Amino acid sequence: LGNTVINEGYDVKVSEVHGMSQRGGSVVTYVKYGEKVFSPIVEKGEADIILAFEMLEAYRALPYLSQNGTMIANSQKIDPMPVITGAATYPENIAEKISEKGNLICVDALSLAKQAGNIKAVNVVLIGVMARNSEIPYENWVKTIKETVPEKFLEVNLKAFDLGYNSI
C-alpha cells in the first residue's frame, strides 16, 4: 500500500506497532497518505479503511473506523488464548456489529490464499480486495507487487492479489 500510493504521488507515513501476536495479541500497522501527512498515527474514528486478518481483530479495530469507513475483513476466526482456556467466549455476531457502524467487506481470504498456493498470502488477498475499492488503477498495484516481492514469491502473490481483487 505504501509503495503504491508513493508511486501515485502521495505523501505517506507508516507506523508499525509490534504486538504480541505469538501470545494472542494484536499487531497493528498504520498507513496514512494524502497531499501532506504529518503523523502516521490513526486516532479512533479516523480510519477510512481497515484491513483485518481475522474477525475478532476486525471487531477490536472497530473504534478506529470512520463513520463512512470500510472494514475489509478475513472471515477466518481464530480463538485467542482466553477463549481456548475457557476464561472468555468468542463474541457472537461480529459481522453484524461491524455492519452497524460502517461498510463491511468480508472475504474468505484464507481459502483464496490457499488457492493462490500459500496461506501466507492472506495479506495480499486483502490488499487485492482493497485495491478493487480504490481509485488507483489495477496496473499500478501489480507494478508495485512486481517491484517489491522477491521473484520466488511473485507468482503466488500476483495470483493472491488477483483472487482478492476479483472476489467481490
PDB file of C-alpha atoms in Angstrom, residues 4 10 14 20 24 77 83 87 115 155 157:
ATOM      1  CA  THR A   4       1.691   2.064  -4.403  1.00  0.00           C
ATOM      2  CA  TYR A  10       1.069  10.963  -2.303  1.00  0.00           C
ATOM      3  CA  VAL A  14       3.785   4.306   8.013  1.00  0.00           C
ATOM      4  CA  MET A  20       2.213  -9.887  20.958  1.00  0.00           C
ATOM      5  CA  GLY A  24      -2.793 -13.913  21.097  1.00  0.00           C
ATOM      6  CA  LYS A  77     -11.972 -16.932  13.214  1.00  0.00           C
ATOM      7  CA  VAL A  83     -11.196 -18.436  24.626  1.00  0.00           C
ATOM      8  CA  ALA A  87     -11.797 -17.782  30.506  1.00  0.00           C
ATOM      9  CA  GLN A 115      -5.952 -21.337  -3.863  1.00  0.00           C
ATOM     10  CA  GLU A 155       3.648 -15.780  -8.924  1.00  0.00           C
ATOM     11  CA  ASN A 157       1.449 -13.037  -4.699  1.00  0.00           C
TER      12      ASN A 157
END
